[in-house]
Amino acid sequence: MMRFLAALTTFLFLCAWAGPAPAGDVWTVTALDWPPYSGPDLPDQGTAIAALRRTLAVKDIELRVIFLPWARAKMEAAEHDYAGYCPAWPEEVEPGFTASPPIGFSRIAVVARNRAISFPDLAGLFARFRVGLVKTYVYPKPIAKLAAAHPRHVVWAPDERSLARMLFSSRFETAITDPEVMRHNAREEGLGTVAVLLEMEVKPLVLALRDTERGRERLRLLRRLLSGDVEPAPEP
């Protein structure tokens, strides 16, 4: 009897570790329109969404994406029974959510219309020039601290497309954002070329998963999928 119970316990443990995703499972996430990483009108709904969808497809999991303004995307993910929201910088993972391993990468840089602007460092930038930032973003702490210390030199844009328009209409001399996002919007709006003045860091793009029992199961599975430690789903 004891051997049977031990074998049963081992079997149940292995079943739990194998992951929570039976064939036909669906993960619904909210996302923002943030090209080229995510967007309803982009090929494959954006590079980050496409990468997550390919990862989940290994276990025959369907990814459904609801595109919303960023603040609302995070709110809806918290209020409904969704898997979470993405793509997010780690700083944008709200309480009640847990960050997945990276599903892609983003960059943060100081950009401008041309290279005529010079500054010794980031503190010198905020001290001497107007800097455009996106209101709904949670910027890394060094940027957030400098923005708070120089409120008269900070201009807040409601979203990335507005940030691009405001930069090229001289509302500010520089902006801090992902340069690929700025370039995409500048091309779409016919605004011109974008110069990268200072690259600061590469940021992981993560899926913010709900910090619930179900969410933690999904996180364990996603970690294994992203590490390649999962057998593919059987052929139908």
XYZ file of N, CA and C in Angstrom, residues 4-166:
489
model
N 2.297 1.898 -3.336
C 1.284 2.424 -4.248
C 1.081 3.925 -4.038
N 0.992 4.326 -2.737
C 0.803 5.742 -2.433
C 1.999 6.568 -2.882
N 3.200 6.021 -2.692
C 4.401 6.748 -3.126
C 4.419 6.910 -4.637
N 4.056 5.846 -5.345
C 4.016 5.921 -6.809
C 2.963 6.906 -7.283
N 1.791 6.897 -6.595
C 0.725 7.812 -6.959
C 1.147 9.260 -6.737
N 1.823 9.511 -5.608
C 2.289 10.856 -5.308
C 3.264 11.347 -6.379
N 4.213 10.470 -6.761
C 5.180 10.828 -7.800
C 4.491 11.121 -9.115
N 3.494 10.295 -9.475
C 2.753 10.488 -10.722
C 2.032 11.827 -10.739
N 1.364 12.163 -9.606
C 0.638 13.429 -9.540
C 1.585 14.621 -9.619
N 2.752 14.501 -8.992
C 3.739 15.582 -9.045
C 4.205 15.811 -10.478
N 4.500 14.722 -11.186
C 4.950 14.849 -12.560
C 3.868 15.441 -13.450
N 2.624 15.060 -13.203
C 1.525 15.632 -13.977
C 1.428 17.137 -13.765
N 1.583 17.559 -12.503
C 1.518 18.994 -12.199
C 2.673 19.731 -12.852
N 3.885 19.136 -12.839
C 5.054 19.793 -13.396
C 4.981 19.876 -14.909
N 4.248 18.970 -15.507
C 4.177 18.954 -16.963
C 3.524 20.205 -17.524
N 2.795 20.948 -16.660
C 2.242 22.226 -17.119
C 0.739 22.188 -17.185
N 0.123 23.366 -17.162
C -1.320 23.480 -17.058
C -2.029 23.592 -18.398
N -1.352 23.243 -19.500
C -1.882 23.592 -20.797
C -2.318 22.379 -21.600
N -3.513 21.897 -21.400
C -4.010 20.839 -22.252
C -4.237 21.353 -23.662
N -4.353 20.423 -24.607
C -4.580 20.824 -25.999
C -5.821 21.692 -26.077
N -5.716 22.760 -26.825
C -6.854 23.654 -26.980
C -6.929 24.737 -25.929
N -5.922 24.851 -25.058
C -5.920 25.903 -24.040
C -5.800 27.272 -24.724
N -6.378 28.294 -24.090
C -6.371 29.650 -24.635
C -5.861 30.608 -23.559
N -4.894 31.432 -23.915
C -4.453 32.510 -23.045
C -4.907 33.826 -23.675
N -5.669 34.609 -22.928
C -6.098 35.925 -23.393
C -5.283 36.986 -22.660
N -4.670 37.880 -23.411
C -3.876 38.951 -22.823
C -4.330 40.285 -23.393
N -4.096 41.344 -22.638
C -4.297 42.687 -23.155
C -2.944 43.237 -23.593
N -2.982 44.157 -24.543
C -1.742 44.729 -25.068
C -2.016 46.143 -25.544
N -0.949 46.910 -25.673
C -1.059 48.257 -26.210
C -0.650 48.266 -27.672
N -1.047 49.302 -28.377
C -0.617 49.510 -29.757
C 0.752 50.182 -29.695
N 1.809 49.388 -29.857
C 3.183 49.859 -29.638
C 4.083 49.294 -30.731
N 3.881 49.741 -31.964
C 4.669 49.200 -33.072
C 6.154 49.573 -32.934
N 7.047 48.667 -33.342
C 6.794 47.415 -34.074
C 6.561 46.195 -33.190
N 6.468 46.386 -31.872
C 6.396 45.242 -30.964
C 4.988 44.672 -30.829
N 3.977 45.525 -30.888
C 2.602 45.053 -30.752
C 1.664 46.047 -31.427
N 0.590 45.522 -32.004
C -0.386 46.387 -32.652
C -1.367 45.573 -33.474
N -2.637 45.972 -33.495
C -3.653 45.176 -34.189
C -3.478 45.144 -35.701
N -2.814 46.141 -36.276
C -2.687 46.215 -37.728
C -1.300 45.819 -38.228
N -0.436 45.361 -37.330
C 0.909 44.954 -37.727
C 0.914 43.511 -38.218
N 1.883 43.127 -39.040
C 2.012 41.711 -39.399
C 2.181 40.856 -38.143
N 1.367 39.828 -38.017
C 1.393 38.931 -36.846
C 1.158 39.674 -35.534
N 0.541 40.871 -35.615
C 0.225 41.709 -34.443
C 1.473 42.205 -33.719
N 2.607 42.258 -34.423
C 3.825 42.806 -33.847
C 4.843 41.737 -33.504
N 6.098 42.149 -33.409
C 7.181 41.186 -33.216
C 7.137 40.499 -31.852
N 6.801 41.247 -30.790
C 6.755 40.640 -29.459
C 5.563 39.705 -29.326
N 4.416 40.107 -29.854
C 3.230 39.247 -29.810
C 3.476 37.982 -30.625
N 4.101 38.136 -31.796
C 4.387 36.976 -32.644
C 5.326 36.002 -31.932
N 6.330 36.535 -31.225
C 7.265 35.670 -30.509
C 6.561 34.898 -29.396
N 5.679 35.580 -28.654
C 4.934 34.905 -27.597
C 3.994 33.859 -28.182
N 3.348 34.183 -29.287
C 2.424 33.230 -29.914
C 3.172 31.977 -30.384
N 4.350 32.151 -30.978
C 5.144 30.997 -31.415
C 5.562 30.141 -30.229
N 5.916 30.780 -29.137
C 6.337 30.046 -27.938
C 5.200 29.196 -27.400
N 4.014 29.791 -27.273
C 2.873 29.067 -26.722
C 2.383 27.974 -27.666
N 2.562 28.170 -28.961
C 2.090 27.180 -29.933
C 2.805 25.841 -29.779
N 3.975 25.841 -29.176
C 4.700 24.579 -28.940
C 3.850 23.617 -28.111
N 3.028 24.169 -27.204
C 2.131 23.345 -26.382
C 0.679 23.487 -26.824
N 0.479 23.889 -28.075
C -0.867 23.986 -28.645
C -1.751 24.955 -27.857
N -1.141 26.054 -27.390
C -1.885 27.080 -26.666
C -2.193 28.217 -27.632
N -3.436 28.623 -27.683
C -3.842 29.738 -28.534
C -3.692 31.044 -27.758
N -3.104 32.039 -28.403
C -2.954 33.360 -27.799
C -3.973 34.307 -28.416
N -4.817 34.897 -27.573
C -5.776 35.909 -28.009
C -5.383 37.246 -27.393
N -5.386 38.285 -28.215
C -4.895 39.587 -27.769
C -5.990 40.638 -27.905
N -6.210 41.384 -26.838
C -7.142 42.502 -26.823
C -6.326 43.782 -26.734
N -6.372 44.610 -27.774
C -5.571 45.836 -27.806
C -6.361 46.996 -27.203
N -5.702 47.681 -26.254
C -6.310 48.789 -25.528
C -5.256 49.854 -25.257
N -5.656 51.090 -24.928
C -4.684 52.049 -24.410
C -3.976 51.464 -23.194
N -2.706 51.819 -23.004
C -1.852 51.108 -22.050
C -2.405 51.099 -20.627
N -2.848 52.234 -20.114
C -3.379 52.265 -18.750
C -4.596 51.347 -18.621
N -5.458 51.387 -19.628
C -6.645 50.538 -19.582
C -6.281 49.061 -19.772
N -5.259 48.788 -20.583
C -4.834 47.397 -20.780
C -4.428 46.770 -19.457
N -3.689 47.516 -18.647
C -3.272 46.990 -17.346
C -4.463 46.843 -16.403
N -5.371 47.811 -16.439
C -6.554 47.761 -15.575
C -7.459 46.589 -15.942
N -7.686 46.396 -17.246
C -8.568 45.311 -17.692
C -7.971 43.949 -17.343
N -6.674 43.819 -17.476
C -6.034 42.548 -17.134
C -6.192 42.227 -15.654
N -6.237 43.256 -14.821
C -6.398 43.038 -13.382
C -7.843 42.732 -13.004
N -8.793 43.274 -13.768
C -10.197 43.146 -13.384
C -10.897 41.946 -14.005
N -10.299 41.359 -15.038
C -10.917 40.232 -15.720
C -10.027 38.996 -15.614
N -10.568 37.868 -15.984
C -9.838 36.618 -15.862
C -8.955 36.402 -17.087
N -8.034 37.352 -17.312
C -7.091 37.234 -18.404
C -5.767 36.698 -17.871
N -4.929 36.207 -18.783
C -3.615 35.715 -18.365
C -2.734 36.858 -17.884
N -2.845 38.039 -18.521
C -2.028 39.171 -18.128
C -1.985 40.214 -19.217
N -0.910 41.006 -19.251
C -0.762 42.042 -20.265
C 0.692 42.082 -20.744
N 0.872 42.570 -21.972
C 2.199 42.622 -22.569
C 2.159 43.473 -23.837
N 3.347 43.817 -24.400
C 4.678 43.624 -23.829
C 4.987 44.767 -22.864
N 5.617 44.453 -21.763
C 5.878 45.447 -20.726
C 7.348 45.436 -20.350
N 7.866 46.607 -19.989
C 9.156 46.645 -19.317
C 8.950 46.097 -17.903
N 10.005 45.545 -17.273
C 9.844 45.042 -15.904
C 9.284 46.087 -14.933
N 9.630 47.372 -15.143
C 9.123 48.428 -14.259
C 7.615 48.594 -14.380
N 7.032 48.104 -15.463
C 5.604 48.293 -15.707
C 4.761 47.122 -15.209
N 5.391 46.172 -14.531
C 4.653 45.039 -13.971
C 4.047 45.485 -12.639
N 2.737 45.620 -12.624
C 2.022 46.172 -11.472
C 1.922 45.152 -10.333
N 1.680 45.628 -9.093
C 1.386 44.691 -8.001
C 0.209 43.796 -8.374
N 0.311 42.530 -8.009
C -0.705 41.567 -8.402
C -0.346 40.812 -9.668
N 0.803 41.175 -10.274
C 1.299 40.507 -11.471
C 2.750 40.103 -11.248
N 3.211 39.136 -12.041
C 4.583 38.669 -11.988
C 5.157 38.680 -13.405
N 6.392 39.113 -13.538
C 7.020 39.198 -14.856
C 7.473 37.827 -15.333
N 7.206 37.559 -16.597
C 7.732 36.362 -17.239
C 9.197 36.584 -17.591
N 9.905 35.536 -18.009
C 11.200 35.767 -18.654
C 10.993 36.599 -19.919
N 12.049 37.157 -20.472
C 11.887 38.008 -21.658
C 11.250 37.263 -22.831
N 10.280 37.922 -23.468
C 9.711 37.409 -24.718
C 10.271 38.196 -25.903
N 11.055 39.214 -25.609
C 11.696 40.043 -26.605
C 12.493 41.117 -25.889
N 13.015 42.070 -26.638
C 13.825 43.128 -26.040
C 13.515 44.468 -26.692
N 13.633 45.518 -25.888
C 13.406 46.886 -26.309
C 14.633 47.697 -25.913
N 14.783 48.865 -26.497
C 15.890 49.754 -26.129
C 15.336 51.078 -25.623
N 16.090 51.716 -24.760
C 15.759 53.070 -24.313
C 16.899 53.985 -24.747
N 16.537 55.080 -25.405
C 17.561 55.976 -25.927
C 17.062 57.412 -25.932
N 18.002 58.315 -25.979
C 17.688 59.735 -26.219
C 17.702 59.945 -27.727
N 16.598 60.445 -28.251
C 16.492 60.665 -29.696
C 16.182 62.136 -29.972
N 16.481 62.548 -31.210
C 16.226 63.925 -31.624
C 16.028 63.940 -33.140
N 15.729 65.107 -33.673
C 15.543 65.238 -35.118
C 16.878 65.196 -35.861
N 17.960 65.604 -35.186
C 19.289 65.582 -35.799
C 20.327 65.485 -34.684
N 21.590 65.473 -35.084
C 22.681 65.300 -34.115
C 23.296 66.621 -33.657
N 22.623 67.728 -33.886
C 23.182 69.032 -33.524
C 23.206 69.257 -32.012
N 22.405 68.495 -31.278
C 22.311 68.668 -29.826
C 23.409 67.862 -29.148
N 24.073 68.482 -28.184
C 25.097 67.775 -27.415
C 24.892 68.022 -25.927
N 25.264 67.036 -25.111
C 25.128 67.139 -23.659
C 26.127 66.178 -23.035
N 26.629 66.502 -21.840
C 27.675 65.670 -21.240
C 27.172 64.330 -20.721
N 25.952 64.322 -20.197
C 25.374 63.105 -19.626
C 23.873 63.316 -19.501
N 23.191 62.341 -18.916
C 21.731 62.430 -18.826
C 21.296 63.596 -17.940
N 22.022 63.832 -16.849
C 21.695 64.969 -15.988
C 21.850 66.287 -16.755
N 22.903 66.371 -17.580
C 23.107 67.563 -18.382
C 22.020 67.758 -19.425
N 21.509 66.654 -19.945
C 20.399 66.733 -20.907
C 19.186 67.400 -20.276
N 18.769 66.895 -19.112
C 17.581 67.440 -18.454
C 17.805 68.874 -17.980
N 19.042 69.225 -17.657
C 19.326 70.579 -17.181
C 19.292 71.602 -18.309
N 19.604 71.180 -19.543
C 19.785 72.139 -20.630
C 18.670 72.120 -21.678
N 17.982 70.976 -21.849
C 17.038 70.851 -22.953
C 15.669 70.384 -22.470
N 14.665 70.670 -23.287
C 13.345 70.097 -23.044
C 13.346 68.641 -23.503
N 12.759 67.793 -22.684
C 12.781 66.349 -22.952
C 11.346 65.839 -23.016
N 11.000 65.152 -24.085
C 9.678 64.563 -24.220
C 9.640 63.153 -23.648
N 8.621 62.878 -22.858
C 8.412 61.555 -22.270
C 6.963 61.139 -22.496
N 6.717 59.845 -22.449
C 5.360 59.322 -22.611
C 4.712 59.189 -21.233
N 3.564 59.794 -21.085
C 2.914 59.910 -19.779
C 2.574 58.571 -19.147
N 2.188 57.585 -19.959
C 1.717 56.317 -19.405
C 2.844 55.328 -19.114
N 4.081 55.670 -19.473
C 5.184 54.736 -19.256
C 5.712 54.833 -17.824
N 6.228 53.729 -17.340
C 6.969 53.716 -16.083
C 8.448 53.652 -16.465
N 9.109 54.797 -16.440
C 10.505 54.855 -16.861
C 11.428 54.308 -15.773
N 12.595 53.829 -16.158
C 13.590 53.414 -15.143
C 13.869 54.535 -14.153
N 14.229 54.167 -12.943
C 14.359 55.134 -11.854
C 15.291 56.309 -12.149
N 16.461 56.118 -12.757
C 17.326 57.292 -13.018
C 16.643 58.340 -13.897
N 15.877 57.889 -14.897
C 15.161 58.830 -15.762
C 14.025 59.495 -15.001
N 13.276 58.711 -14.247
C 12.153 59.251 -13.480
C 12.628 60.287 -12.462
N 13.765 60.043 -11.817
C 14.284 60.990 -10.828
C 14.695 62.308 -11.485
N 15.342 62.232 -12.632
C 15.746 63.452 -13.323
C 14.534 64.224 -13.842
N 13.533 63.500 -14.308
C 12.307 64.169 -14.759
C 11.635 64.905 -13.614
N 11.610 64.284 -12.432
C 11.013 64.928 -11.255
C 11.831 66.136 -10.800
N 13.138 66.060 -10.992
C 14.012 67.159 -10.564
C 13.979 68.341 -11.533
N 13.535 68.120 -12.776
C 13.510 69.189 -13.783
C 12.132 69.257 -14.446
N 11.084 69.516 -13.669
C 9.729 69.480 -14.237
C 9.501 70.492 -15.346
N 10.208 71.626 -15.320
C 10.007 72.646 -16.355
C 10.621 72.235 -17.693
N 11.505 71.267 -17.664
C 12.147 70.819 -18.888
C 11.550 69.512 -19.411
N 10.465 69.061 -18.803
C 9.830 67.806 -19.216
C 8.481 68.118 -19.856
N 8.249 67.531 -21.019
C 6.960 67.658 -21.709
C 6.392 66.255 -21.849
N 5.202 66.055 -21.323
C 4.591 64.726 -21.317
C 3.677 64.557 -22.526
N 3.886 63.498 -23.273
C 3.026 63.155 -24.403
C 2.092 62.022 -23.997
N 0.856 62.003 -24.500
C -0.081 60.956 -24.089
C 0.261 59.573 -24.635
N 0.976 59.525 -25.763
C 1.325 58.232 -26.352
C 2.510 58.433 -27.296
N 2.990 57.309 -27.865
C 4.184 57.365 -28.707
C 3.962 58.151 -30.002
N 2.803 57.992 -30.617
C 2.557 58.720 -31.863
C 2.552 60.226 -31.608
N 1.943 60.649 -30.504
C 1.962 62.067 -30.139
C 3.379 62.524 -29.827
N 4.162 61.662 -29.199
C 5.559 62.004 -28.889
C 6.321 62.315 -30.173
N 6.138 61.494 -31.205
C 6.816 61.733 -32.477
C 6.361 63.054 -33.104
N 5.054 63.286 -33.113
C 4.548 64.532 -33.694
C 5.075 65.753 -32.945
N 5.104 65.661 -31.616
C 5.555 66.793 -30.809
C 7.051 67.051 -30.998
